Coordinates of C-alpha atoms and ligand atoms in Angstrom, one line a residue:
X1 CA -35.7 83.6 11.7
X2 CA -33.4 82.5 13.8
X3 CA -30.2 84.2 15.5
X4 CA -27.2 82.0 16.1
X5 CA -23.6 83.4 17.7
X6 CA -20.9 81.6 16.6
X7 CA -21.9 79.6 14.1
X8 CA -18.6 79.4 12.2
X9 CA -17.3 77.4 15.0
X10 CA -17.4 73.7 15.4
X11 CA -20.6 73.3 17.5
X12 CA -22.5 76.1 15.9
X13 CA -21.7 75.0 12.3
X14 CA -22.5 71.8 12.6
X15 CA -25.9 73.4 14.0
X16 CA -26.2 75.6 10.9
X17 CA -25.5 72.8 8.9
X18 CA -27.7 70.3 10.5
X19 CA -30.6 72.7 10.9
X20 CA -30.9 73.5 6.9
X21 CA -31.4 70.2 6.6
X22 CA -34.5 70.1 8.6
X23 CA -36.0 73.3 8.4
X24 CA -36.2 76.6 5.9
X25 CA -36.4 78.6 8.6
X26 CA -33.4 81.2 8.2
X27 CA -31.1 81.8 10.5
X28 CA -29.0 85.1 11.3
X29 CA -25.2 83.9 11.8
X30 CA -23.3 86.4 13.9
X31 CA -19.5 85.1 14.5
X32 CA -16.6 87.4 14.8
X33 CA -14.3 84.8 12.9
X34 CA -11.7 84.6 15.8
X35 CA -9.1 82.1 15.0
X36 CA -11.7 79.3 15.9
X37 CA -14.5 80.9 13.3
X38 CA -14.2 79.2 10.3
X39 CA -16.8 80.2 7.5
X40 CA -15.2 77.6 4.7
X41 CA -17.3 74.6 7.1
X42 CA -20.2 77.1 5.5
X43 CA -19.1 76.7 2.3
X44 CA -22.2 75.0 0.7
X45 CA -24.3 77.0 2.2
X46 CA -23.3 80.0 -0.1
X47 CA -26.1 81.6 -2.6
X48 CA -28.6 80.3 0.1
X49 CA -30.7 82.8 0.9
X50 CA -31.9 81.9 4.1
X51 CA -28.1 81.9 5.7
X52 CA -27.4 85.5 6.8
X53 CA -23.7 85.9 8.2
X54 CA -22.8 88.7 9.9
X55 CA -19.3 89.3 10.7
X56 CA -19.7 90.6 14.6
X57 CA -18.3 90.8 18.2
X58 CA -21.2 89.8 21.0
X59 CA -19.3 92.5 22.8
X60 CA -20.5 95.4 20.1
X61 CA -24.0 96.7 22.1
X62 CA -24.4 99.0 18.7
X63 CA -23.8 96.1 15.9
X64 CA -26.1 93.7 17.8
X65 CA -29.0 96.9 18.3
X66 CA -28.7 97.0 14.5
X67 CA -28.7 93.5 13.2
X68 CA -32.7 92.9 16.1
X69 CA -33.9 95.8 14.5
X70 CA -33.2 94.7 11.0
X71 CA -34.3 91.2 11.5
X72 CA -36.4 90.5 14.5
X73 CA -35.2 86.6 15.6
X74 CA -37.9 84.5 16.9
X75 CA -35.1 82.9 19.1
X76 CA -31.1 83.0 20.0
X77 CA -29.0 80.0 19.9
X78 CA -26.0 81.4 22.0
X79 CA -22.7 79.7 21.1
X80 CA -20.4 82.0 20.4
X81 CA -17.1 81.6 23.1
X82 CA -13.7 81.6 23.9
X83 CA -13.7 77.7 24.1
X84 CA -10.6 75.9 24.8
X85 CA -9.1 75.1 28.3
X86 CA -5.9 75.6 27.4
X87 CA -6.0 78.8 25.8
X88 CA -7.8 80.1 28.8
X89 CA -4.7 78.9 30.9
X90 CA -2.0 81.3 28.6
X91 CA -4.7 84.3 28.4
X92 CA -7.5 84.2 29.9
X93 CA -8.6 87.3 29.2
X94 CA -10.6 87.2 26.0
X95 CA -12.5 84.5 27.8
X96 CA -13.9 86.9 30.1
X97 CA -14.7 89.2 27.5
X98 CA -16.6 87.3 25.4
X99 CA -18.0 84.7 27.3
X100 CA -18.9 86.8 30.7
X101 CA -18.9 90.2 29.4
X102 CA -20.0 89.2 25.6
X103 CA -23.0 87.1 26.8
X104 CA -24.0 90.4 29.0
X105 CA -24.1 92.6 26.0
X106 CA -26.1 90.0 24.0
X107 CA -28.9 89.5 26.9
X108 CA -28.9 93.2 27.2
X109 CA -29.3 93.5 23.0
X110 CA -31.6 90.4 23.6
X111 CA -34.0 91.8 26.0
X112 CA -34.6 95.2 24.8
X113 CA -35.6 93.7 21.5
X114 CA -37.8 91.1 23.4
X115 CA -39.5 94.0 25.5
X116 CA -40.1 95.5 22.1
X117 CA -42.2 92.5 21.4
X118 CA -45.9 92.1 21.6
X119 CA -47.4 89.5 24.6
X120 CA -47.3 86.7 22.1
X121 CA -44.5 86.9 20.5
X122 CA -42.6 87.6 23.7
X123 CA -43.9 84.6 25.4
X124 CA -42.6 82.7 22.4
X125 CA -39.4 83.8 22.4
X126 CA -36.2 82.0 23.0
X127 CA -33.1 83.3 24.1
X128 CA -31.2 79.7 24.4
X129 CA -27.6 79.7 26.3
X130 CA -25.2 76.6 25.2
X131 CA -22.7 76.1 28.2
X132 CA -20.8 72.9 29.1
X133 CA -20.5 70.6 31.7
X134 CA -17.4 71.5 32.9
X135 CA -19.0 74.6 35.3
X136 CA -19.3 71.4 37.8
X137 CA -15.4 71.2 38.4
X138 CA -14.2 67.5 38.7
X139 CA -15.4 64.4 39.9
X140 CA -13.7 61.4 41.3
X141 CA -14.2 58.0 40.1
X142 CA -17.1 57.3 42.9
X143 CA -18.7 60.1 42.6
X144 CA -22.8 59.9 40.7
X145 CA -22.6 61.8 37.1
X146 CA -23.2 65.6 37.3
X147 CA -27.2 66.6 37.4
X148 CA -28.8 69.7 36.6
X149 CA -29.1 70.0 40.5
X150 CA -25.1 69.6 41.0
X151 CA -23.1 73.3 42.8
X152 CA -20.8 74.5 40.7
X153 CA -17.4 74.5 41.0
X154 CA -15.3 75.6 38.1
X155 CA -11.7 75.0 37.7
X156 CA -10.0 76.8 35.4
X157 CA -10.5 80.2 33.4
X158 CA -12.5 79.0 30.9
X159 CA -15.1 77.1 32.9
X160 CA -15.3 80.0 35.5
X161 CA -15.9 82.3 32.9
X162 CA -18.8 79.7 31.5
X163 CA -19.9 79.3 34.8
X164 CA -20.4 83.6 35.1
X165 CA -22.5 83.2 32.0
X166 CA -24.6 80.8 32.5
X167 CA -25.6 82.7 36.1
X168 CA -25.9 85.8 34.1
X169 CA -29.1 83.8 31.6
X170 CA -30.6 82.4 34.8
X171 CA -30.8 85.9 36.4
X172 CA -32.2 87.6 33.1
X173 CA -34.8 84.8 33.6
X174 CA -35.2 85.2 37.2
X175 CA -35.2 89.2 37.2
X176 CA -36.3 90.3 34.1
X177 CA -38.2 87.2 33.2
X178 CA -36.7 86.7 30.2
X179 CA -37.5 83.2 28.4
X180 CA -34.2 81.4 28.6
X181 CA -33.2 78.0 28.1
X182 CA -29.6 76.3 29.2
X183 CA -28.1 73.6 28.2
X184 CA -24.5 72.0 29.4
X185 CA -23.1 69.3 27.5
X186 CA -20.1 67.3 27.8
X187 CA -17.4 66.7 25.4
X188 CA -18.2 66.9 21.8
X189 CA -16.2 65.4 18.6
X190 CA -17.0 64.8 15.3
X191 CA -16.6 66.9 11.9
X192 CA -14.9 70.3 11.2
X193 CA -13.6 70.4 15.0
X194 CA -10.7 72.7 15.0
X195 CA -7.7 70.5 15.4
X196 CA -6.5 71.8 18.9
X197 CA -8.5 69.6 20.6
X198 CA -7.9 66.2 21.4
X199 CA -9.4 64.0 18.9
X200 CA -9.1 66.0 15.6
X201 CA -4.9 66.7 16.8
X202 CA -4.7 62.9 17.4
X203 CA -5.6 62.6 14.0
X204 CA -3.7 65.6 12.8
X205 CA -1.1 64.6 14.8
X206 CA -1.0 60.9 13.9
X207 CA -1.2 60.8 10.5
X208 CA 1.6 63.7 9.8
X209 CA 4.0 60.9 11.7
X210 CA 4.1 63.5 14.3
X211 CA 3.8 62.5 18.9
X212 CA 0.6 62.0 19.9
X213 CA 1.0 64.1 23.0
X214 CA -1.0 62.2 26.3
X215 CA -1.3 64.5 28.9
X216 CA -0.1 63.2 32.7
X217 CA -1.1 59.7 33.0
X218 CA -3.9 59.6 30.2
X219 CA -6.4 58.4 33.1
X220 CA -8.7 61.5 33.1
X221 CA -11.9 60.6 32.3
X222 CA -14.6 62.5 29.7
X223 CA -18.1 61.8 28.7
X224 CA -18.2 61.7 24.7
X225 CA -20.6 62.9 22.9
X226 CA -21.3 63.1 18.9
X227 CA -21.5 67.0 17.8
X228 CA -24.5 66.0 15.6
X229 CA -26.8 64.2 19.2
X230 CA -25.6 67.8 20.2
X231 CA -27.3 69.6 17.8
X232 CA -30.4 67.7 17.9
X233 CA -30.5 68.0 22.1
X234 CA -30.6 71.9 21.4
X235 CA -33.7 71.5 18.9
X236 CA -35.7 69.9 21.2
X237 CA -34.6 72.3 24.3
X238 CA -35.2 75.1 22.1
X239 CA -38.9 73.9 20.7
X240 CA -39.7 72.1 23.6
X241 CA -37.7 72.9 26.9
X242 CA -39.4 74.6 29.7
X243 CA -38.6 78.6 30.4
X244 CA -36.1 79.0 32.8
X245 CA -34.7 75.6 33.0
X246 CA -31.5 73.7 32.6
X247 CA -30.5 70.8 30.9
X248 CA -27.5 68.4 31.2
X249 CA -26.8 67.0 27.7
X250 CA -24.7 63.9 27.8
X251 CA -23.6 60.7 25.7
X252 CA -22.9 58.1 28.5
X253 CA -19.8 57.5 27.1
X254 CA -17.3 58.3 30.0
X255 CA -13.3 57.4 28.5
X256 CA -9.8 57.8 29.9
X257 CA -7.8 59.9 27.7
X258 CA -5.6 57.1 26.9
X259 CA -8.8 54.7 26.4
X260 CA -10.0 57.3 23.3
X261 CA -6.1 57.4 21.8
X262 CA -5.7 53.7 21.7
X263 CA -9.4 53.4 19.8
X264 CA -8.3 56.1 17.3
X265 CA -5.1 54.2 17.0
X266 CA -6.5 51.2 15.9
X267 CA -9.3 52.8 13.9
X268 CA -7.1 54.7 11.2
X269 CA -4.9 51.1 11.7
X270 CA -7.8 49.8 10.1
X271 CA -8.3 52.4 7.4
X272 CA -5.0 53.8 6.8
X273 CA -2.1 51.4 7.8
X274 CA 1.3 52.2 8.0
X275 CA 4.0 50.8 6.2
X276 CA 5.6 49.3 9.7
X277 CA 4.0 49.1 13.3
X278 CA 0.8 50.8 14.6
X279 CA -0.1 54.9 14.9
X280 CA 0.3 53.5 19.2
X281 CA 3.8 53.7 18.7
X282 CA 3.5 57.6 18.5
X283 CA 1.8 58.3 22.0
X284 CA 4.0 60.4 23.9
X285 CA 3.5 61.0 27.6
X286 CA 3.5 65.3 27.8
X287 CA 3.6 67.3 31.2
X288 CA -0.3 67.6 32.6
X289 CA -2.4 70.3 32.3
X290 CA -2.1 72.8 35.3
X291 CA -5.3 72.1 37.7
X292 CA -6.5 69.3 34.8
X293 CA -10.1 68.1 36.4
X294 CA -10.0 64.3 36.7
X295 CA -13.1 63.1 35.5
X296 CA -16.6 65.1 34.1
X297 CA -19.8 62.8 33.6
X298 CA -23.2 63.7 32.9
X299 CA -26.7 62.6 34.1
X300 CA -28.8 63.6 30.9
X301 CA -31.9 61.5 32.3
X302 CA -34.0 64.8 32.6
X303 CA -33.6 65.6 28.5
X304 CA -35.0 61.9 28.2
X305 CA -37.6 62.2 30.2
X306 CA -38.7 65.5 29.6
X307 CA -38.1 65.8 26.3
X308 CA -37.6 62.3 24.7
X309 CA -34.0 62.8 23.9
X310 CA -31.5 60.1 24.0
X311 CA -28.1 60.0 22.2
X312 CA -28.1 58.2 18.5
X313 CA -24.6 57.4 18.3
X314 CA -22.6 55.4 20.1
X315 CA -18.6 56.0 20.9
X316 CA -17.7 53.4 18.5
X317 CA -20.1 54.3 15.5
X318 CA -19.3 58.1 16.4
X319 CA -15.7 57.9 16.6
X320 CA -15.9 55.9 13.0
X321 CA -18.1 58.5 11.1
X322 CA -15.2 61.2 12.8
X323 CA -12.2 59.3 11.5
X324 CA -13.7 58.7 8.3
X325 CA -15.0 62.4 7.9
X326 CA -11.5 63.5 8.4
X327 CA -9.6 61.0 6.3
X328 CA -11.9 62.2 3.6
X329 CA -11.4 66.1 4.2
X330 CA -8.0 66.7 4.8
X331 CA -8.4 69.6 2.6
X332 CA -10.6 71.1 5.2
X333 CA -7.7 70.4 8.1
X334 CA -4.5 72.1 6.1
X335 CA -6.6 74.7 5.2
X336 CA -7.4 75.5 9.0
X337 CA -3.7 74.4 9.7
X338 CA -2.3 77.2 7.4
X339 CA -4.5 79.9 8.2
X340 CA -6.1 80.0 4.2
X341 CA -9.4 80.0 5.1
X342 CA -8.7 83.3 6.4
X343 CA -7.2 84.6 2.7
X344 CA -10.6 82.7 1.8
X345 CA -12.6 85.1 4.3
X346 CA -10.4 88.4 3.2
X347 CA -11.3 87.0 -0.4
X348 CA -15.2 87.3 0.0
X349 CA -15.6 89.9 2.3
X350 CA -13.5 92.1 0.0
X351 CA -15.2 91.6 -2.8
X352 CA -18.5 92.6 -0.6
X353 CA -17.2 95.9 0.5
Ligands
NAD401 N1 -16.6 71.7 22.1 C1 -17.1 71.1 23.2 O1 -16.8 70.0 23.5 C2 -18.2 71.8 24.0 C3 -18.8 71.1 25.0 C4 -19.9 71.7 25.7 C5 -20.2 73.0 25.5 N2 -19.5 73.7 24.5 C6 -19.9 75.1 24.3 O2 -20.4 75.2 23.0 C7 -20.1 76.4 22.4 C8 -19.5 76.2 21.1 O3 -18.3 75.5 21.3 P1 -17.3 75.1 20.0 O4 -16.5 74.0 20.4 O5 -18.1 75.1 18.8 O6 -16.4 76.4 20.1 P2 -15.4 77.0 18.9 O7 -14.2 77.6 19.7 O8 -15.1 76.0 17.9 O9 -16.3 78.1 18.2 C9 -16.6 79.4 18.8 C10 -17.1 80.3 17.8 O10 -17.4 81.5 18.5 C11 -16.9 82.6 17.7 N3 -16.6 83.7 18.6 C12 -15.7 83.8 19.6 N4 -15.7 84.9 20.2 C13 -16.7 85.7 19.7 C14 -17.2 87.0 19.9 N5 -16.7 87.8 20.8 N6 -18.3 87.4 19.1 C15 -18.8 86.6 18.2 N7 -18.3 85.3 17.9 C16 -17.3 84.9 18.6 C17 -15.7 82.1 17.1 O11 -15.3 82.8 15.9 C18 -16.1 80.7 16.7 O12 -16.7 80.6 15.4 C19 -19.3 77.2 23.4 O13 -20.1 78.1 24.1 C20 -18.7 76.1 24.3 O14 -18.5 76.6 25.6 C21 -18.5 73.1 23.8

């Protein structure tokens, strides 16, 4: 099997999801169900056999020790993190932990279970690190796209605290030669994102009649990319990715702020109209984001060429399947929104005690 962390979050979920439907190879899901974890997204993987959650901290040494020695992964998808800039900006703290400290504990859990492996089976092993693009800092609007070969130069708490653990893989690889595998990827949007970030709250936001809250002058740019060309980037990294390496994961699809509000506008225009005037009328101009980069990018030739991977969506036929997913699952938003899915967690585990 497989061991994925954080995979009751958005990314990792979708990964769980997406990966049952290609393969019946189980995975071991360890997520600590912060306020981000989410195992209703999981819901129709229940009485599968092959999904084993584990309710756990990356930062428990002990838990971890127990769950390798019970099931001996093949590979680690790593996930799990404290993931939103803004967060990190209030408390930045659990960032830290889990993402610096947390991603220690796991490589350290990680590699005593891969020195513990015979020569074969530790050559095939996979210890696979998902970190983001935004461990370059910013670019301007003439700068090239960020490549795997670009310093970094994080910004704020939460890409600092990326940046710490993505130097922490490459030195498990470059000391203890550890197999790893990195991947930063820009942006992602798409189904059961957790409604703080800025597509799924425009959509929140927009169709409760509520501002749609643009911050500073909407012009900072981002490089869009669908969760599920996510997903199917980490595949081939993980089967097919060279030891030791990193990849930048991209969709080409840079967009001002603003340019990704007006196209949401007009999409739910579309699909659900108002009685009067359009969902533009509720942007709302909010005080910027303290040290907000300007503009990320990414250069993903190398996945192309190396590994034959190239985006399936584009922003248009993404950002449509994304509207439409949520229109259709507003159950699954007002039960994050209200904090049920947690009664729906307390609910199960309870009755597994
Ligand atoms: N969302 C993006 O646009 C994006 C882009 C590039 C890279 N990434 C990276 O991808 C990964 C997943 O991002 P996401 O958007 O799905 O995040 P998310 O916040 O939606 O999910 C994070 C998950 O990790 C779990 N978690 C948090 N702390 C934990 C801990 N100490 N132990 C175990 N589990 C813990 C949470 O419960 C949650 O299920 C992160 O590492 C993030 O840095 C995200």
């Amino acid at each position: 099997m497989i061991l994925v962390t954080g995979g009751a979050g958005f990314i990792g979920a979708n990964f769980v999801l997406d990966w049952f439907r290609h393969s019946d190879e189980a995975i071991l899901n360890v997520d600590k169900l912060t306020y981000a974890g989410n195992l209703g997204t999981l819901k129709s993987l229940q009485g599968n056999s092959k999904h084993v959650f584990a309710r756990v901290d990356i930062c428990d040494r002990a838990a971890l020790d127990a769950l390798f020695a019970e099931h001996r992964p093949r590979a680690i998808v790593h996930f799990a993190a404290e993931s939103h800039v803004d967060r990190s900006i209030h408390g930045p703290v659990d960032f830290v932990q889990t993402n610096v400290i947390g991603t220690f504990v796991l490589l350290e859990a990680a590699r005593q279970h891969w020195s513990s492996l015979n020569d074969a089976d530790k050559a095939a092993f996979r210890f696979l690190h998902v970190s983001t693009d935004e461990v370059f800092g910013s670019l301007s609007a003439a700068d090239p796209q960020f490549s795997e070969t670009t310093p970094y130069a994080p910004n704020s708490p939460y890409s600092a605290s990326k940046a710490g653990s993505d130097h922490l893989v490459r030195a498990w690889h470059h000391t203890y030669g550890m197999p790893t595998l990195t991947t930063n990827c820009s942006n992602n949007y798409g189904p059961y994102q957790f409604p703080e970030k800025l597509i799924p709250l425009m959509i929140a936001n927009a169709l409760a009649g509520k501002p749609l809250p643009v911050y500073g002058d909407g012009q900072n740019v981002r490089d869009w990319l669908y969760v599920g060309d996510h997903c199917a980037a980490i595949c081939e990294v993980l089967a097919r990715g060279k030891v030791g390496e990193t990849y930048n994961v991209g969709g080409w699809n840079e967009k001002k702020n603003i340019e990704v509000v007006h196209t949401l506008c007009d999409l739910l225009d579309e699909l659900r109209p108002k009685a009067t005037g359009s969902y533009r009328d509720q942007i709302a101009y909010v005080k910027d984001r303290p040290g907000h980069d300007r503009r990320y990018a990414i250069d993903a030739r190398k996945l192309e060429r190396e590994l034959g991977w190239k985006p399936a969506e584009t922003f248009e036929t993404g950002l449509a399947k994304t509207v439409g997913w949520y229109l259709g699952n507003q159950a699954w938003v007002d039960e994050v929104a209200s904090g049920d899915y947690r009664n729906w967690v307390e609910t199960n585990y309870a009755q597994r005690a």
